[in-house]
CSV table of C-alpha atoms and ligand atoms in Angstrom, one decimal:
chain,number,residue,atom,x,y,z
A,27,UNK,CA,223.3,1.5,177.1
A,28,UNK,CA,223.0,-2.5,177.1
A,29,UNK,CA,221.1,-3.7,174.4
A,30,UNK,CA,217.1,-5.0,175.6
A,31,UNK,CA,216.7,-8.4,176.0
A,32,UNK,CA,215.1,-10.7,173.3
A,33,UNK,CA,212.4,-13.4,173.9
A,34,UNK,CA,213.3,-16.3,172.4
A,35,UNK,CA,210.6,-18.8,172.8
A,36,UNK,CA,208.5,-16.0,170.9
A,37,UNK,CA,211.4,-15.5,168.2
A,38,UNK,CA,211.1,-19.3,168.0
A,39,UNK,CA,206.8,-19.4,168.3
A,40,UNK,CA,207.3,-16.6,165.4
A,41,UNK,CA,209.6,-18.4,163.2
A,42,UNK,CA,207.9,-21.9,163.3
A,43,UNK,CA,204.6,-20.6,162.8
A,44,UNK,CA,206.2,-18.3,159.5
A,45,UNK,CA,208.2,-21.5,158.2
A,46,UNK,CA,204.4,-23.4,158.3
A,47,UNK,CA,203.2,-20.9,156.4
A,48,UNK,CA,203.5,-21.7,152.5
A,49,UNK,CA,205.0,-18.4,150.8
A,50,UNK,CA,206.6,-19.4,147.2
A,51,UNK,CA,207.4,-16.2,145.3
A,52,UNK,CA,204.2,-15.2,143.6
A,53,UNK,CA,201.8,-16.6,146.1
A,54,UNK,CA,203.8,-15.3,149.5
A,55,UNK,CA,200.4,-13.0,150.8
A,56,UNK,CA,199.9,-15.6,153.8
A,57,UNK,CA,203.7,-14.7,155.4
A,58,UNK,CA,203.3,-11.1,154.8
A,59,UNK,CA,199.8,-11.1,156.6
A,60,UNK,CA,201.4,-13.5,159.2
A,61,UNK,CA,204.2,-11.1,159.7
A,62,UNK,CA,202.2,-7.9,159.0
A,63,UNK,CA,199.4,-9.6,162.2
A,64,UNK,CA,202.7,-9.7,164.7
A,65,UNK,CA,203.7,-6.5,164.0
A,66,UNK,CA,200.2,-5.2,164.4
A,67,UNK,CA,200.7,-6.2,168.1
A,68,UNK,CA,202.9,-3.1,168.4
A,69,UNK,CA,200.8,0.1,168.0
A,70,UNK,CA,204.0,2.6,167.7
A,71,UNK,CA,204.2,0.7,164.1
A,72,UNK,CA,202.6,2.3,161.4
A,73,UNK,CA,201.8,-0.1,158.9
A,74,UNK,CA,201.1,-0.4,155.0
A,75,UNK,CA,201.1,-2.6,152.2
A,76,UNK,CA,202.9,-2.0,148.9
A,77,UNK,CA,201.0,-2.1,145.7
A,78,UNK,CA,203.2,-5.0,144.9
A,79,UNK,CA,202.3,-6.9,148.0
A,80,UNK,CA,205.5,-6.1,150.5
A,81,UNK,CA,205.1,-5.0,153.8
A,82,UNK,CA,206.5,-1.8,155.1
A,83,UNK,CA,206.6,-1.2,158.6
A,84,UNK,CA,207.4,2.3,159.7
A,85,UNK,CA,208.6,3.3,163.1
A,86,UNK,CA,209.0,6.8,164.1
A,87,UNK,CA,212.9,7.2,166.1
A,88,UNK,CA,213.7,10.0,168.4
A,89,UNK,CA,215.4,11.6,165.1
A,90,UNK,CA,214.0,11.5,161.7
A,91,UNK,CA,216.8,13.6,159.5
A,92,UNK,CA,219.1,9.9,158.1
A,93,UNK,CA,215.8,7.6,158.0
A,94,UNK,CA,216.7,3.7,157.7
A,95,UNK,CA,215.6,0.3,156.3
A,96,UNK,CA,216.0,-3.1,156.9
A,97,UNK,CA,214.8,-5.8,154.5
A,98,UNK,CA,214.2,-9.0,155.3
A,99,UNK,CA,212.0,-11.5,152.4
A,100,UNK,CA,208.7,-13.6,153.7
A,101,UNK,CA,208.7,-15.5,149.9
A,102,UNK,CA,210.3,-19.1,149.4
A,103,UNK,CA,211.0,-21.3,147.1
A,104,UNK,CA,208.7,-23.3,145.2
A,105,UNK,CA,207.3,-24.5,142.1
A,106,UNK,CA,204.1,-24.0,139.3
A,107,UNK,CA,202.4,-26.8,137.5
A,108,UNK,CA,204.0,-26.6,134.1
A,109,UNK,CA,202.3,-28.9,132.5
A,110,UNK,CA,199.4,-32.1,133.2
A,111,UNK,CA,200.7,-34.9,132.2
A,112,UNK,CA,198.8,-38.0,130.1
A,113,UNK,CA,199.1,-39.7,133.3
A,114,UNK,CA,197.5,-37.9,135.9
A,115,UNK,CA,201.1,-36.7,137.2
A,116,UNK,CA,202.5,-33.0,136.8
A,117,UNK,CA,205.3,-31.8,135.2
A,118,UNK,CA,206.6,-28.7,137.1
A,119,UNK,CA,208.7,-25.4,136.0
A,120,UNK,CA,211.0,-23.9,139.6
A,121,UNK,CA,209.9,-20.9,141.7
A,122,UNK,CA,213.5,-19.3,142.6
A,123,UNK,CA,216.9,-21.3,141.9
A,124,UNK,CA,217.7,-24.3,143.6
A,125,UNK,CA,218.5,-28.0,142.4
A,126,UNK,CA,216.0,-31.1,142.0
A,127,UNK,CA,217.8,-32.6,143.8
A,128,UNK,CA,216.9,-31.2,147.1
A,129,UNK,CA,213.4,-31.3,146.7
A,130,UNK,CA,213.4,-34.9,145.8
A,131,UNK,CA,211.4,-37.0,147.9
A,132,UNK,CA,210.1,-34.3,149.3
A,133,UNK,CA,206.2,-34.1,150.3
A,134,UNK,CA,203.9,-31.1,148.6
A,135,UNK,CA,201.0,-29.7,148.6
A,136,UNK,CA,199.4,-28.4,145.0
A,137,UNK,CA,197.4,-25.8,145.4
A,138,UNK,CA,195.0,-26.3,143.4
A,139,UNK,CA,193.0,-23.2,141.2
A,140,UNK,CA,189.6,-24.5,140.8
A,141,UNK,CA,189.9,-27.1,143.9
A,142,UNK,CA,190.9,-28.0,147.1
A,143,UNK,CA,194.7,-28.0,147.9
A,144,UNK,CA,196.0,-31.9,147.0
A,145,UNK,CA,198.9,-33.8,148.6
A,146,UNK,CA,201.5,-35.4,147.0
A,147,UNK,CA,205.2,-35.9,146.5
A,148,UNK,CA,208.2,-34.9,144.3
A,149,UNK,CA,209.5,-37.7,142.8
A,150,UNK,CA,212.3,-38.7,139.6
A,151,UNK,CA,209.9,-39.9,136.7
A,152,UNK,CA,212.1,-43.2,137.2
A,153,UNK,CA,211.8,-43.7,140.9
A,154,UNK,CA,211.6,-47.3,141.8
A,155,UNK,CA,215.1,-49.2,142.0
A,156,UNK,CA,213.1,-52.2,141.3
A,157,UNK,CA,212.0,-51.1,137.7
A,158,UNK,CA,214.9,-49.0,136.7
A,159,UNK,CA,218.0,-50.4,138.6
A,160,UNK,CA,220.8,-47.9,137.9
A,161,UNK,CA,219.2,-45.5,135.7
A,162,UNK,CA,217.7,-43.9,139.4
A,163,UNK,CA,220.9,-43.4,140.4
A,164,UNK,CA,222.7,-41.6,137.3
A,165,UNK,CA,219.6,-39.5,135.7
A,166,UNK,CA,220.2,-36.1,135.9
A,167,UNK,CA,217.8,-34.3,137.6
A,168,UNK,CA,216.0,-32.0,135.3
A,169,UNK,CA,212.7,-30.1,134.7
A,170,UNK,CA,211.8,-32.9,132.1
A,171,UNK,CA,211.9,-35.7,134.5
A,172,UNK,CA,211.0,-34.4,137.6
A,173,UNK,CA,207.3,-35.0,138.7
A,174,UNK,CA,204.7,-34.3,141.2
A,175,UNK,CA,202.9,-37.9,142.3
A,176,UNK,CA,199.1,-36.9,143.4
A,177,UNK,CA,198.1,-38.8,147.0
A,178,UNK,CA,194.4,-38.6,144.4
A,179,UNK,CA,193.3,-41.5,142.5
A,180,UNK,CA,194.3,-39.9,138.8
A,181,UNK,CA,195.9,-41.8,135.9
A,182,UNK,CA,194.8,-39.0,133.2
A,183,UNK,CA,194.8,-35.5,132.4
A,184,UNK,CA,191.4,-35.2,133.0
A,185,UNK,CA,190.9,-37.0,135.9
A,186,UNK,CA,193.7,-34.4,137.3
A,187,UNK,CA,191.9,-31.5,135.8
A,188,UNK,CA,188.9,-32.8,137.7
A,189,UNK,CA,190.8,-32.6,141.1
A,190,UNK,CA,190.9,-28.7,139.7
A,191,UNK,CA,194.6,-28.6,139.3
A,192,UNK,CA,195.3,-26.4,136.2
A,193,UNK,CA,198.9,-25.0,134.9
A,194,UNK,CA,200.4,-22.1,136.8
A,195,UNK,CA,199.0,-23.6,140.2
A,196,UNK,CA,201.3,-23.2,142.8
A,197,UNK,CA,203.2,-26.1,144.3
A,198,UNK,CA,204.7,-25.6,148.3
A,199,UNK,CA,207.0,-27.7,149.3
A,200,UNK,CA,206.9,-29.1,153.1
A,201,UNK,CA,209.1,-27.7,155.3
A,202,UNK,CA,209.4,-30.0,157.6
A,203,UNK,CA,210.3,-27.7,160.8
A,204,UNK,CA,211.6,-29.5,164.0
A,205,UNK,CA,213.5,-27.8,167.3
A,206,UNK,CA,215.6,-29.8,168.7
A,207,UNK,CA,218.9,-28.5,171.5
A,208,UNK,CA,218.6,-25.3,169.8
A,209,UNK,CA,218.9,-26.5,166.1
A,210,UNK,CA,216.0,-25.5,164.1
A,211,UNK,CA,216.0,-27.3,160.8
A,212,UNK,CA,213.4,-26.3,157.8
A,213,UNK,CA,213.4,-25.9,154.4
A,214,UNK,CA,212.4,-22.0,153.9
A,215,UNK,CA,215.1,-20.7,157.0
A,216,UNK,CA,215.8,-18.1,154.0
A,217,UNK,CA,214.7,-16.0,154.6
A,218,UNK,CA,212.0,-16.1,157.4
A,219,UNK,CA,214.5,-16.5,159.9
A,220,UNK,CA,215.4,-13.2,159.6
A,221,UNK,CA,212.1,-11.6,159.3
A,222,UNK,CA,211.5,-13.6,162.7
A,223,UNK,CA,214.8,-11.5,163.8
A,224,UNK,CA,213.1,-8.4,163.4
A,225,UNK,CA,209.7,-9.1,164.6
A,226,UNK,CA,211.9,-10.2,167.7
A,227,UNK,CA,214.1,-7.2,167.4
A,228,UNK,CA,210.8,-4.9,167.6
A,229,UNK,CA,209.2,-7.3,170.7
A,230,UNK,CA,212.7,-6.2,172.4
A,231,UNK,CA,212.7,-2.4,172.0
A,232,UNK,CA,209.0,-2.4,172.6
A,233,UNK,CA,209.1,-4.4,175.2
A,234,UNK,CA,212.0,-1.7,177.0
A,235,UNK,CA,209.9,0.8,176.1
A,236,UNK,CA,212.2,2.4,173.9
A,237,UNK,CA,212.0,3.8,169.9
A,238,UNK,CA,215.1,3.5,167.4
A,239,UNK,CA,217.5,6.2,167.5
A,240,UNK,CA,216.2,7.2,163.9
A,241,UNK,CA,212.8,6.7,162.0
A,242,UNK,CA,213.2,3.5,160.5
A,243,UNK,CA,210.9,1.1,158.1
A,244,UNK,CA,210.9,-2.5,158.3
A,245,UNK,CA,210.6,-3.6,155.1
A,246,UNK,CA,209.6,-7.8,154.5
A,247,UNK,CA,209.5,-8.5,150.7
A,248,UNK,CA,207.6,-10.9,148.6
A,249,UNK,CA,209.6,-11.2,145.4
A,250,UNK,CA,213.4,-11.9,146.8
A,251,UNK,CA,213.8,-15.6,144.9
A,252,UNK,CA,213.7,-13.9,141.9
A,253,UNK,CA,215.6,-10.5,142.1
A,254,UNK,CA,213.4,-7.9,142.6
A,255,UNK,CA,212.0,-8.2,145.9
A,256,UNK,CA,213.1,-4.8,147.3
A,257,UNK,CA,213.1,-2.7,143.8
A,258,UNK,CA,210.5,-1.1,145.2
A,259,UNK,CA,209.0,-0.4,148.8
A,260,UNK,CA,212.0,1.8,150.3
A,261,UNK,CA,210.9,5.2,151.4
A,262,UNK,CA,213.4,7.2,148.9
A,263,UNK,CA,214.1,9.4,151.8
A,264,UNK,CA,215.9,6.9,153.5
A,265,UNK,CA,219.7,7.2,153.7
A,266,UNK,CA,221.2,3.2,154.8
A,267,UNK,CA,219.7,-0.3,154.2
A,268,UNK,CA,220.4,-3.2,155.6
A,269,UNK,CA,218.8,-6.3,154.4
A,270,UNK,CA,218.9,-9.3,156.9
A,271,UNK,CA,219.3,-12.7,155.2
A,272,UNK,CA,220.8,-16.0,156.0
A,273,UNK,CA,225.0,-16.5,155.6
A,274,UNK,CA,226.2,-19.4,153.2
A,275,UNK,CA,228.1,-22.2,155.1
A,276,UNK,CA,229.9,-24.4,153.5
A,277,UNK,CA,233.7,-25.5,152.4
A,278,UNK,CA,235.7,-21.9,152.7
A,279,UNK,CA,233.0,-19.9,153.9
A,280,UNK,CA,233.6,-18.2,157.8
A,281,UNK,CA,230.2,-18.8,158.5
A,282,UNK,CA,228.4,-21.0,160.5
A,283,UNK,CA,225.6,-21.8,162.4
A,284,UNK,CA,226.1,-20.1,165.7
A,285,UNK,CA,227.4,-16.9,164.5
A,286,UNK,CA,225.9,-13.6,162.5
A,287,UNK,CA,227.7,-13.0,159.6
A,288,UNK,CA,228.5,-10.0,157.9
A,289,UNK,CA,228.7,-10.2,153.6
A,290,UNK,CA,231.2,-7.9,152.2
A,291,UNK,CA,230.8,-9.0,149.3
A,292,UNK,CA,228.7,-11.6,146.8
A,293,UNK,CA,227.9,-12.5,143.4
A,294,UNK,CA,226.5,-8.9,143.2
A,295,UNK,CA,229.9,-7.2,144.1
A,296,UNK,CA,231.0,-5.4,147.5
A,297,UNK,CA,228.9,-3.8,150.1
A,298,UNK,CA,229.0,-0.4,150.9
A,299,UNK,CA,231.8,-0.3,153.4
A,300,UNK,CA,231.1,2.7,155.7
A,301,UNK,CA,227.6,1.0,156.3
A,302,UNK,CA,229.7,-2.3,156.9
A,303,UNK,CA,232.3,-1.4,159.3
A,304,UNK,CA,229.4,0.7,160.9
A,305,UNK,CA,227.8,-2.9,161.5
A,306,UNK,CA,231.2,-4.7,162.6
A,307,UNK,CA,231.5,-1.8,164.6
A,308,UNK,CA,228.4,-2.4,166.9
A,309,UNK,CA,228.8,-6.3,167.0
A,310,UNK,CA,232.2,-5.4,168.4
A,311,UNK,CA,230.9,-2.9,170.7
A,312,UNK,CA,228.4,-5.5,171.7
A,313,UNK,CA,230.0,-8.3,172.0
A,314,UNK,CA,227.7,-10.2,169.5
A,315,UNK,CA,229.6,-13.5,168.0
A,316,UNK,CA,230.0,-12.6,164.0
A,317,UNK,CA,231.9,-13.3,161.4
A,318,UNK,CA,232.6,-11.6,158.2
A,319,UNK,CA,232.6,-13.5,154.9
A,320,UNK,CA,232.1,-13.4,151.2
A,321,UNK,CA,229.5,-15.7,149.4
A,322,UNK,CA,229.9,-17.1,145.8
A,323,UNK,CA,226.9,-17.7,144.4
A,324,UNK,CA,224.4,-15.1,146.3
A,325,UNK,CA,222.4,-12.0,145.4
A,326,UNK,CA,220.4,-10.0,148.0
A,327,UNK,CA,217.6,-7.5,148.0
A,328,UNK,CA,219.9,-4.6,149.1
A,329,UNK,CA,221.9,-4.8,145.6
A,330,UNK,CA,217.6,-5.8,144.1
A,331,UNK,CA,217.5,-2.0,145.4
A,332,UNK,CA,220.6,-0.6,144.1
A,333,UNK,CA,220.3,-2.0,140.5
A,334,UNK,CA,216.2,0.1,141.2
A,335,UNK,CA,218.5,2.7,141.6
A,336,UNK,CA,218.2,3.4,145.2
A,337,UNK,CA,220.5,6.1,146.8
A,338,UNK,CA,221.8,4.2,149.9
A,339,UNK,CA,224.6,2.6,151.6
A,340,UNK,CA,223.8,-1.2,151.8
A,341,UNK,CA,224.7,-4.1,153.8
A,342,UNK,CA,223.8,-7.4,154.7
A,343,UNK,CA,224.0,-9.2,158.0
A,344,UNK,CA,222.1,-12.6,159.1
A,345,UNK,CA,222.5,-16.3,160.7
A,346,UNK,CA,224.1,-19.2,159.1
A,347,UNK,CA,222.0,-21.3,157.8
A,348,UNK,CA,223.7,-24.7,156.8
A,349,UNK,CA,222.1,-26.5,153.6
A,350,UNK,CA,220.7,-22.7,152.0
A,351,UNK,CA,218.1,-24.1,149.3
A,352,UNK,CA,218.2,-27.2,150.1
A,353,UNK,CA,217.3,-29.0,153.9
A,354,UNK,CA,218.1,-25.8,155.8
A,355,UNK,CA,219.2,-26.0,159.3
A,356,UNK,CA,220.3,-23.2,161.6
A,357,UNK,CA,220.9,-22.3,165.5
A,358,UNK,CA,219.1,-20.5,168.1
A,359,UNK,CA,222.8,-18.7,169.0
A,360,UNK,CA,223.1,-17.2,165.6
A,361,UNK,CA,219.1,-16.1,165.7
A,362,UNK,CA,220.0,-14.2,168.6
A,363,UNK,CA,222.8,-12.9,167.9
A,364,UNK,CA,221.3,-11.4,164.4
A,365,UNK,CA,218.4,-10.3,166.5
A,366,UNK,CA,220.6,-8.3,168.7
A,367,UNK,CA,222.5,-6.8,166.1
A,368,UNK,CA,219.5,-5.4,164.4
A,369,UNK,CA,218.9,-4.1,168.0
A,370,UNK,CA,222.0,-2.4,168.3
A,371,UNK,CA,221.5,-0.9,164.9
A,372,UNK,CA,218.0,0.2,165.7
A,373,UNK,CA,219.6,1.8,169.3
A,374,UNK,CA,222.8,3.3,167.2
B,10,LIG,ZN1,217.3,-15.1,151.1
């Protein structure tokens, strides 16, 4: 059977409205009601929340005796107000592991505890070229000199902590989304392009008026930046999980923007390999452009499961995103063809 079509300009309505929805790890609510609000269009989903705040979207299939799960995470990166500094500015502690570097320069929004939410920017303590010539160029980036610049008149701790900023408020980063000839670039691609993949996936089958093969949950996490998104949340009944997150491109890597990739293997060791050639099985059958690769420095929520001590073959398939943590960009071709993978999976 051919797989059902997929709409992309409501994958790509989907995904740009996600990416403009701040989500850091710890404060990622507004993407899981965002997603859990699309799914509610479809009334064959049954629908709960997770005492730890995940969404889990069940669909009953045609059979129910090997339930599945596919995991895709709504949280992002970010960062928390460490400290207020005798200046007004903040000093900041990282949400999920990336470099300053990437975030430098970069326009934010504090979101402030006992205020309104207050603009500003990420900036090196030593910023101007004017004041510190050289030094702007060779600091090293670190927690100790990074800073958050307030668009609010502050010079003083107390003037900040009259804007209601407080330590442990949440800082978003902007993600700057923009379309153009197919590109879609963002900070935040990982992982809500793939949650946008399966919200598409299910807008496909639903839309052929057909059900997956077998009962399956759709499970979108809230704690993936730091390791234990998908611990908990998977029906223990189920039997294969595959969690849908972005490919690494880079030097070496097979991946790349207009492909799906599958991950053998990554920091957290190899995939379970019936479940893989299962899934390089039906992109073959399929026809859908993929590539199979290994990534160096990369942890998923399928292994977050297995180190729970779930009882399930894993593997991992998404788009490559060029830039991951860091000025993401990916490509409408490798959207869809993760979106009909997860199709063909669901159909399978
Ligand atoms: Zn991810």
């Amino acid at each position: 059977m051919p797989l059902p079509p997929v709409d992309t300009e409501y994958l790509l309505d989907f995904l740009s409205g996600l990416l403009n929805t701040p989500s850091p790890t710890g404060l990622a609510e507004p993407a899981i009601a965002f997603t859990e609000h699309a799914f509610g269009e479809y009334p064959e989903l049954n629908l709960k929340r997770t005492r730890k705040g995940a969404l889990v979207a069940e669909w009953r299939g045609v059979n129910s005796e090997a339930r599945r799960a596919l995991t895709a995470h709504a949280d992002t990166l970010g960062a928390m107000v460490k400290e207020i500094k005798p200046n007004g500015r903040l000093k900041m502690t990282k949400i999920g592991g990336y470099a300053w570097n990437t975030v430098e320069g970069e326009g934010c929004m504090v979101l402030a505890s006992a205020g309104s939410p207050v603009r500003g920017s990420i900036l090196l303590e030593m910023a101007s070229g004017h004041v510190y010539g050289t030094k702007v160029n060779e600091a090293k980036r670190e927690d100790d000199n990074m800073e958050v610049r307030l668009d609010a008149r502050t010079s003083s701790l107390d003037e900040t902590q009259a804007l209601g900023i407080r330590v442990g408020d949440y800082i978003v980063f902007d993600p700057r989304v923009e379309i153009t000839n197919g590109f879609v670039r963002s900070r935040h691609l990982d992982d809500k392009a793939c949650v946008a993949c399966l919200v598409a996936a299910v807008k496909g089958l639903h839309d052929a008026s057909l059900k997956p093969a077998q009962t399956t949950y759709f499970h979108i996490s809230n704690y993936e930046e730091v390791g234990h998104g998908a611990a908990a949340g998977i029906p223990a009944e189920v039997t294969e999980l595959v969690s849908v997150d972005m490919a690494a491109v880079g030097e070496g890597q097979t991946s790349d923007e207009f492909h799906a990739t599958l991950c053998v293997k990554d920091s957290g060791g190899p995939y379970h390999h019936g479940l893989s050639q299962k899934m390089r099985q039906l992109a073959e059958d399929y026809n859908i452009p993929y590539k199979v690769d290994i990534y160096p420095y990369y942890g998923s929520d399928g292994e977050a499961f297995w180190r729970a001590g779930g009882d399930v073959a894993v593997a991992l398939i998404g788009p490559g995103v060029d830039a991951s943590h860091n000025y993401e960009r990916t490509h409408l071709e490798a959207l869809l063809a993760t979106t009909k993978w997860v199709l063909a999976y669901l159909m399978s």
